[in-house]
């Protein structure tokens, strides 16, 4: 039987990293097993679901590279199917209408709480007589539909992550509501557990891979699978992503949605790589891999039961590895929006060669894409501010002469196109001025960069020279000597 898995996000918020990681595990499993990955949008909650969240979720999955084979299917378009299933359960006596009012339920819950009992429905409308039903109907009381849960039942399954899991029927809170309240014998809005099971059966889902916060739902859903189709998928409950204090990562922890990570300048392959390591370790211990490589190695026996702590340092490290290894042609278009945002003046087409040289220079020192703003700033302006260290160096003996000699050589049209040209010009100055090479290099760095540290001097100079920014900086430095 071919593997069919699904991700079923509710569009009540932007794509959360937890959902994206679950989607990733589904995707990896589908690709590893040569199966199908399906998207289903669980938008039955009309008040909280918003189309812009659906868009954000689909775009986030696409951006991460999690392509799907079927869907997106929308639960809001499948309500009739769920209502039919509910009707079947009613007809077969596996579900019933319950007429308890919200006030009655609330009063009973308060009583249970006062006795320190777990809240549960006491199943009191399971056996209403036809007269009682008629009386409630005549009163015009709306009814929910409840599915019968056998308290004496032990529900167990062999979880691909957690091994054998068992739940007592009595721990599921009594007969469960599968349709919201509706009057006049109608079936109200179908609820999550019912809709999931109808869809998973209809879509022939073989493996349900989702967060461990759904374990109690799984126990309930197994009863519904038995009632509606008698084929039960295999389950894998993936560990939660935790914050630094070991709690489930939530909105309160700041950045949690994929679009925010994207805006912070993480790359899609870097973020996806990091997310795969949140709960999974490949057998070979590799930490850097593409999604396709991960798919070749993925299996649930290497997914941990324990929650995984979100680690910004590790994410930064992985992202930096992707940025450092990225070809200039790929990196430039990713950096350009940040430079535009910073208002740097350049012409993407006319300056392309120059921009590519610059990107090649700074690429190896980027951790996140916006770092390119600071690292690039220096190359887009004619002048530069001088640090105290640079100013102090410019006061040293021999510095004026060295800088002046370079300025003169430039004035005379010295050829400066390659690193070799730079080296021979420096050599010439060392010889003519009788000064140490170290002094010339340091003076040049101070004069051109305004600081004593920075990227490769020779390449930086060439980049500045191409813009004509070296001569004005040499002159400005001379004024400080
Ligand atoms: N809509 C549910 C969620 O977003 C889906 C759970 C499931 O995979 O069944 O958590």
XYZ file of C-alpha atoms and ligand atoms in Angstrom:
491
model
C 0.000 0.000 0.000
C 1.429 3.339 -0.988
C 2.080 5.809 1.807
C -0.283 8.797 1.964
C 0.301 11.475 4.591
C -1.130 14.907 5.154
C -0.530 18.184 6.924
C -3.764 19.685 8.170
C -3.168 23.222 9.405
C -5.932 25.386 10.805
C -5.732 28.844 9.232
C -6.152 30.664 12.528
C -2.669 32.171 12.437
C 0.449 32.405 10.301
C 2.440 29.231 9.600
C 3.903 28.332 13.006
C 7.322 26.712 13.197
C 5.760 23.725 15.012
C 3.290 23.122 12.186
C 6.028 23.658 9.612
C 8.270 21.113 11.375
C 5.376 18.612 11.429
C 4.805 19.316 7.729
C 8.513 18.711 7.148
C 8.418 15.311 8.897
C 5.363 14.370 6.823
C 7.131 15.489 3.665
C 10.349 13.629 4.541
C 8.422 10.456 5.325
C 6.392 10.717 2.104
C 9.520 11.263 0.014
C 11.461 8.542 1.858
C 8.627 6.078 1.211
C 7.884 7.300 -2.324
C 4.400 8.193 -1.144
C 2.066 11.166 -1.428
C 2.000 14.341 0.659
C -1.384 16.037 0.891
C -2.463 19.434 2.198
C -5.767 19.932 3.910
C -6.827 23.281 5.303
C -8.909 22.755 8.447
C -10.993 25.893 8.246
C -14.210 24.747 9.883
C -13.831 27.328 12.663
C -15.462 30.140 10.716
C -14.768 32.823 13.286
C -11.057 32.233 13.692
C -10.138 31.084 10.167
C -8.911 33.806 7.788
C -7.979 33.526 4.098
C -4.795 35.552 4.678
C -3.589 32.880 7.102
C -4.247 30.193 4.484
C -2.149 32.201 2.032
C 0.609 32.655 4.604
C 0.626 28.912 5.387
C 0.723 27.786 1.750
C 3.397 30.328 0.835
C 5.485 29.353 3.844
C 5.362 25.658 2.934
C 6.268 26.464 -0.663
C 9.124 28.732 0.413
C 10.550 25.958 2.594
C 10.472 23.608 -0.393
C 7.727 21.321 0.943
C 5.915 20.684 -2.314
C 2.698 18.719 -2.111
C 1.108 16.142 -4.368
C -2.584 16.767 -3.685
C -4.685 19.615 -2.352
C -5.045 22.010 -0.785
C -8.418 20.614 0.223
C -10.654 22.857 2.307
C -12.781 21.426 5.076
C -15.200 24.330 4.747
C -16.151 22.908 1.337
C -16.781 19.439 2.705
C -19.308 20.109 5.471
C -21.980 17.945 3.830
C -19.693 14.945 3.894
C -19.210 15.370 7.637
C -22.935 15.833 8.201
C -23.637 12.626 6.298
C -21.150 10.772 8.505
C -22.817 12.192 11.616
C -26.199 11.113 10.298
C -24.840 7.602 9.759
C -23.594 7.489 13.352
C -27.007 8.703 14.573
C -28.818 6.138 12.433
C -26.634 3.335 13.763
C -27.187 4.347 17.369
C -23.509 5.193 17.858
C -24.296 8.864 18.410
C -27.237 10.754 19.887
C -28.640 14.227 20.351
C -27.973 15.792 23.733
C -30.093 18.715 24.867
C -28.151 19.937 27.903
C -27.990 23.728 27.932
C -24.616 25.480 28.268
C -25.747 26.662 31.744
C -26.528 23.116 32.866
C -23.194 21.869 31.598
C -21.387 24.746 33.273
C -23.097 24.105 36.620
C -22.124 20.418 36.499
C -18.559 21.317 35.575
C -18.350 23.696 38.549
C -19.640 20.921 40.827
C -17.003 18.514 39.519
C -14.348 21.128 40.006
C -15.461 21.743 43.592
C -15.119 17.982 44.241
C -11.703 18.080 42.521
C -12.919 15.687 39.833
C -11.788 15.825 36.217
C -14.471 17.553 34.132
C -16.527 15.132 32.080
C -19.961 14.793 30.574
C -21.986 12.283 32.577
C -23.641 10.881 29.449
C -27.069 11.626 30.913
C -28.813 12.175 27.548
C -27.549 8.896 26.124
C -30.789 7.122 26.971
C -33.551 9.731 26.668
C -37.031 8.328 26.114
C -38.964 9.398 22.993
C -41.207 11.459 25.325
C -38.262 13.325 26.843
C -36.876 14.036 23.364
C -40.259 15.280 22.190
C -40.487 17.553 25.230
C -37.049 19.077 24.631
C -37.873 19.575 20.955
C -41.193 21.193 21.832
C -39.297 23.513 24.176
C -37.173 24.464 21.173
C -33.930 23.408 22.871
C -30.982 23.110 20.464
C -29.083 19.817 20.561
C -25.457 18.896 20.018
C -24.585 15.474 18.632
C -22.517 13.275 20.931
C -20.584 10.159 19.974
C -20.714 7.352 22.533
C -17.463 6.532 24.282
C -17.177 3.246 26.117
C -15.653 4.064 29.495
C -14.482 0.479 29.963
C -12.515 0.432 26.739
C -8.722 0.610 26.572
C -7.650 2.273 23.351
C -4.116 1.487 22.311
C -1.907 1.927 19.290
C 1.665 1.372 18.290
C 3.051 4.844 17.752
C 5.993 5.214 15.349
C 7.657 7.615 17.799
C 6.302 6.686 21.197
C 5.880 2.915 20.907
C 2.838 1.451 22.603
C 0.388 4.104 23.823
C -2.760 3.242 25.768
C -5.705 5.384 26.890
C -8.648 4.519 29.042
C -12.031 5.353 27.558
C -12.966 6.787 30.954
C -10.232 9.416 30.611
C -11.746 10.939 27.473
C -14.286 13.177 29.192
C -17.471 11.258 28.478
C -19.417 11.040 25.210
C -17.852 13.552 22.857
C -19.513 16.322 20.946
C -19.081 15.824 17.202
C -21.498 18.539 16.000
C -22.257 21.891 17.573
C -25.723 22.752 18.794
C -28.512 23.145 16.300
C -32.292 23.278 16.611
C -35.138 21.535 14.788
C -33.498 18.158 14.433
C -30.736 19.591 12.216
C -27.049 18.743 12.481
C -24.924 21.701 13.556
C -21.356 22.533 12.630
C -19.221 19.356 12.603
C -16.259 19.444 14.980
C -12.568 18.778 14.559
C -12.261 15.133 15.637
C -15.106 14.013 13.398
C -14.014 16.013 10.351
C -10.425 14.740 10.629
C -11.509 11.122 10.660
C -13.951 11.523 7.769
C -11.231 13.232 5.733
C -8.445 10.838 6.632
C -10.666 7.937 5.598
C -11.868 9.677 2.433
C -8.317 10.674 1.464
C -7.009 7.168 2.268
C -4.407 8.538 4.664
C -2.101 5.726 5.778
C -0.013 7.569 8.384
C -1.064 10.422 10.639
C 2.027 12.376 11.682
C 1.296 15.273 14.013
C 2.355 16.990 17.223
C 2.167 15.111 20.511
C -0.390 17.616 21.793
C -2.896 15.584 19.735
C -2.438 12.296 21.608
C -5.761 12.487 23.453
C -7.493 13.308 20.160
C -5.945 10.211 18.647
C -7.619 8.013 21.254
C -10.980 9.596 20.434
C -10.373 9.441 16.706
C -9.529 5.740 16.806
C -13.059 5.109 18.107
C -14.436 7.154 15.219
C -12.288 5.330 12.648
C -13.674 2.059 13.958
C -17.215 3.361 13.718
C -16.881 4.932 10.274
C -14.496 2.839 8.280
C -12.670 0.328 10.383
C -9.328 1.177 8.815
C -7.039 2.912 11.239
C -3.942 4.748 10.065
C -0.561 4.375 11.735
C 0.246 7.252 14.081
C 3.427 9.176 14.807
C 3.305 11.869 17.475
C 6.229 14.191 17.069
C 7.912 15.933 20.016
C 7.078 19.523 20.800
C 9.433 22.407 20.144
C 10.351 23.959 23.476
C 11.584 27.377 24.537
C 14.619 27.969 26.746
C 12.635 27.244 29.901
C 11.430 23.925 28.534
C 7.867 25.005 27.775
C 6.080 24.650 24.454
C 7.322 27.395 22.141
C 4.503 29.908 21.823
C 3.786 33.359 20.485
C 4.989 34.752 23.806
C 8.489 33.598 22.915
C 8.642 36.151 20.123
C 9.409 34.883 16.666
C 7.477 31.709 15.859
C 6.067 32.009 12.371
C 7.926 31.002 9.246
C 7.301 34.374 7.579
C 9.024 36.069 10.527
C 12.061 33.811 10.199
C 12.077 34.619 6.497
C 11.954 38.357 7.198
C 14.834 37.979 9.668
C 17.026 36.802 6.821
C 17.163 33.062 7.307
C 17.418 31.103 4.079
C 14.787 28.489 3.256
C 17.239 25.571 2.981
C 19.038 26.652 6.168
C 15.832 26.948 8.162
C 14.439 23.679 6.771
C 17.731 21.939 7.612
C 17.590 23.261 11.169
C 13.923 22.307 11.553
C 14.663 18.716 10.532
C 17.097 18.516 13.442
C 14.390 19.584 15.881
C 13.570 16.067 16.981
C 15.383 13.997 14.359
C 19.037 12.940 14.079
C 20.261 11.185 10.989
C 22.093 7.909 11.631
C 25.309 9.320 10.159
C 25.264 12.285 12.552
C 25.482 14.810 9.676
C 24.145 18.240 10.578
C 24.114 19.853 7.166
C 21.921 18.379 4.455
C 19.436 19.324 1.777
C 15.820 18.197 2.093
C 16.371 15.577 -0.602
C 19.384 14.214 1.235
C 17.396 14.160 4.482
C 14.554 12.293 2.752
C 16.950 9.513 1.813
C 17.899 9.007 5.442
C 14.661 9.795 7.244
C 12.938 7.285 9.488
C 10.844 7.594 12.629
C 13.051 5.331 14.700
C 15.474 8.250 14.880
C 12.830 10.771 15.985
C 13.112 11.472 19.683
C 10.271 11.279 22.171
C 11.628 14.164 24.191
C 10.790 17.758 23.272
C 13.511 19.674 21.439
C 14.737 23.023 22.653
C 14.844 25.766 20.090
C 18.464 26.842 19.733
C 19.089 30.198 18.025
C 22.873 29.711 17.979
C 22.528 26.474 16.097
C 20.033 27.955 13.653
C 22.430 30.869 13.067
C 25.336 28.514 12.550
C 23.436 26.365 10.052
C 22.148 29.423 8.225
C 25.636 30.896 8.009
C 26.908 27.667 6.454
C 24.304 28.021 3.693
C 25.132 31.671 3.120
C 28.867 30.981 3.019
C 28.460 28.188 0.512
C 25.989 30.034 -1.716
C 27.052 30.930 -5.259
C 27.358 34.678 -5.843
C 24.563 34.640 -8.445
C 22.226 33.153 -5.831
C 23.330 35.326 -2.968
C 23.182 38.675 -4.772
C 19.404 38.666 -5.385
C 18.865 37.726 -1.740
C 21.026 40.581 -0.485
C 19.767 43.265 -2.885
C 16.415 43.877 -1.095
C 18.281 44.663 2.133
C 20.608 47.096 0.373
C 17.637 48.764 -1.267
C 15.958 49.021 2.099
C 19.131 50.650 3.456
C 18.985 53.146 0.547
C 22.358 52.235 -0.917
C 22.869 53.672 -4.398
C 23.506 51.102 -7.133
C 22.247 50.015 -10.496
C 21.577 46.300 -10.385
C 22.233 45.803 -14.082
C 24.973 48.350 -14.746
C 26.861 47.516 -11.542
C 26.332 43.782 -11.611
C 30.018 42.793 -11.825
C 30.903 45.196 -9.054
C 28.022 43.979 -6.888
C 29.005 40.369 -7.420
C 32.591 41.071 -6.351
C 31.259 42.770 -3.260
C 28.906 39.894 -2.450
C 31.732 37.408 -2.922
C 33.763 39.421 -0.405
C 31.131 39.702 2.326
C 29.274 36.386 1.752
C 31.637 34.367 3.973
C 30.988 36.644 6.939
C 27.178 36.662 6.838
C 25.111 34.847 9.459
C 21.726 36.267 8.464
C 20.994 38.156 5.254
C 20.442 41.568 6.910
C 24.086 41.425 8.085
C 24.812 42.493 4.503
C 23.546 45.965 5.402
C 26.351 46.627 7.887
C 28.965 44.681 5.989
C 28.135 46.465 2.762
C 27.617 50.001 4.070
C 31.245 50.886 3.841
C 31.391 50.231 0.071
C 28.490 52.423 -0.968
C 29.769 55.762 0.310
C 32.562 57.960 -0.917
C 33.829 58.716 2.554
C 34.087 56.795 5.746
C 34.168 57.589 9.455
C 37.468 56.962 11.171
C 37.581 54.940 14.362
C 39.782 56.093 17.243
C 42.179 53.237 16.501
C 42.443 54.302 12.872
C 42.974 57.939 13.816
C 45.683 56.963 16.288
C 47.427 54.909 13.652
C 47.322 57.748 11.134
C 49.463 59.814 13.552
C 52.357 57.353 13.414
C 55.652 58.167 11.734
C 55.917 57.222 8.078
C 52.153 56.918 7.567
C 51.720 60.253 5.752
C 54.453 59.365 3.287
C 53.098 55.899 2.627
C 49.567 57.132 1.983
C 50.755 60.075 -0.069
C 52.856 57.760 -2.233
C 49.827 55.584 -2.932
C 47.672 58.617 -3.681
C 50.299 59.860 -6.107
C 50.511 56.505 -7.840
C 46.737 56.484 -8.247
C 46.799 60.014 -9.563
C 49.366 58.923 -12.130
C 46.891 56.257 -13.300
C 48.355 53.160 -11.658
C 46.709 50.050 -13.011
C 44.551 48.489 -10.295
C 42.445 45.665 -11.574
C 43.607 42.541 -9.798
C 44.980 41.500 -6.439
C 48.380 41.170 -8.129
C 48.184 44.826 -9.195
C 47.471 45.788 -5.590
C 50.382 43.737 -4.322
C 52.872 45.206 -6.809
C 51.744 48.754 -6.033
C 52.270 48.109 -2.320
C 55.643 46.534 -3.025
C 56.634 49.608 -5.017
C 55.701 51.939 -2.171
C 57.590 49.784 0.337
C 60.659 49.999 -1.881
C 60.430 53.691 -2.725
C 59.668 54.836 0.815
C 61.952 52.373 2.562
C 59.165 51.495 5.005
C 57.912 48.140 6.260
C 55.167 46.373 4.310
C 53.171 45.961 7.543
C 53.080 49.720 8.018
C 51.873 50.338 4.465
C 49.142 47.716 4.802
C 47.948 49.018 8.141
C 47.984 52.612 6.909
C 46.024 51.676 3.816
C 43.504 49.821 5.893
C 43.086 52.770 8.244
C 42.824 55.229 5.353
C 40.448 53.197 3.147
C 38.336 51.424 5.736
C 38.471 53.901 8.607
C 39.312 51.024 10.908
C 42.111 48.597 11.634
C 39.950 45.508 11.098
C 37.677 44.420 8.315
C 37.422 42.231 5.254
C 40.278 41.365 2.946
C 42.191 44.600 2.276
C 43.265 43.964 -1.270
C 39.779 42.973 -2.521
C 38.144 45.783 -0.547
C 40.480 48.271 -2.165
C 39.710 46.960 -5.653
C 35.994 47.271 -4.959
C 36.401 50.843 -3.708
C 38.721 51.696 -6.587
C 36.130 50.618 -9.142
C 33.748 53.149 -7.643
C 36.443 55.851 -7.401
C 36.090 55.915 -3.610
C 39.728 55.154 -2.775
C 41.262 58.486 -3.762
C 38.832 60.636 -1.693
C 39.404 58.384 1.314
C 43.171 58.605 0.964
C 42.855 62.399 0.865
C 40.562 62.446 3.897
C 43.038 60.245 5.788
C 45.946 62.497 4.811
C 44.081 65.403 6.366
C 44.067 63.428 9.631
C 47.762 62.541 9.654
N -5.893 21.201 12.450
C -5.092 20.441 13.375
C -3.933 21.306 13.836
O -3.639 22.291 13.198
C -4.606 19.217 12.659
C -4.216 18.096 13.525
C -4.076 16.824 12.684
O -3.044 16.718 12.028
O -4.966 16.017 12.708
O -3.337 21.033 14.840
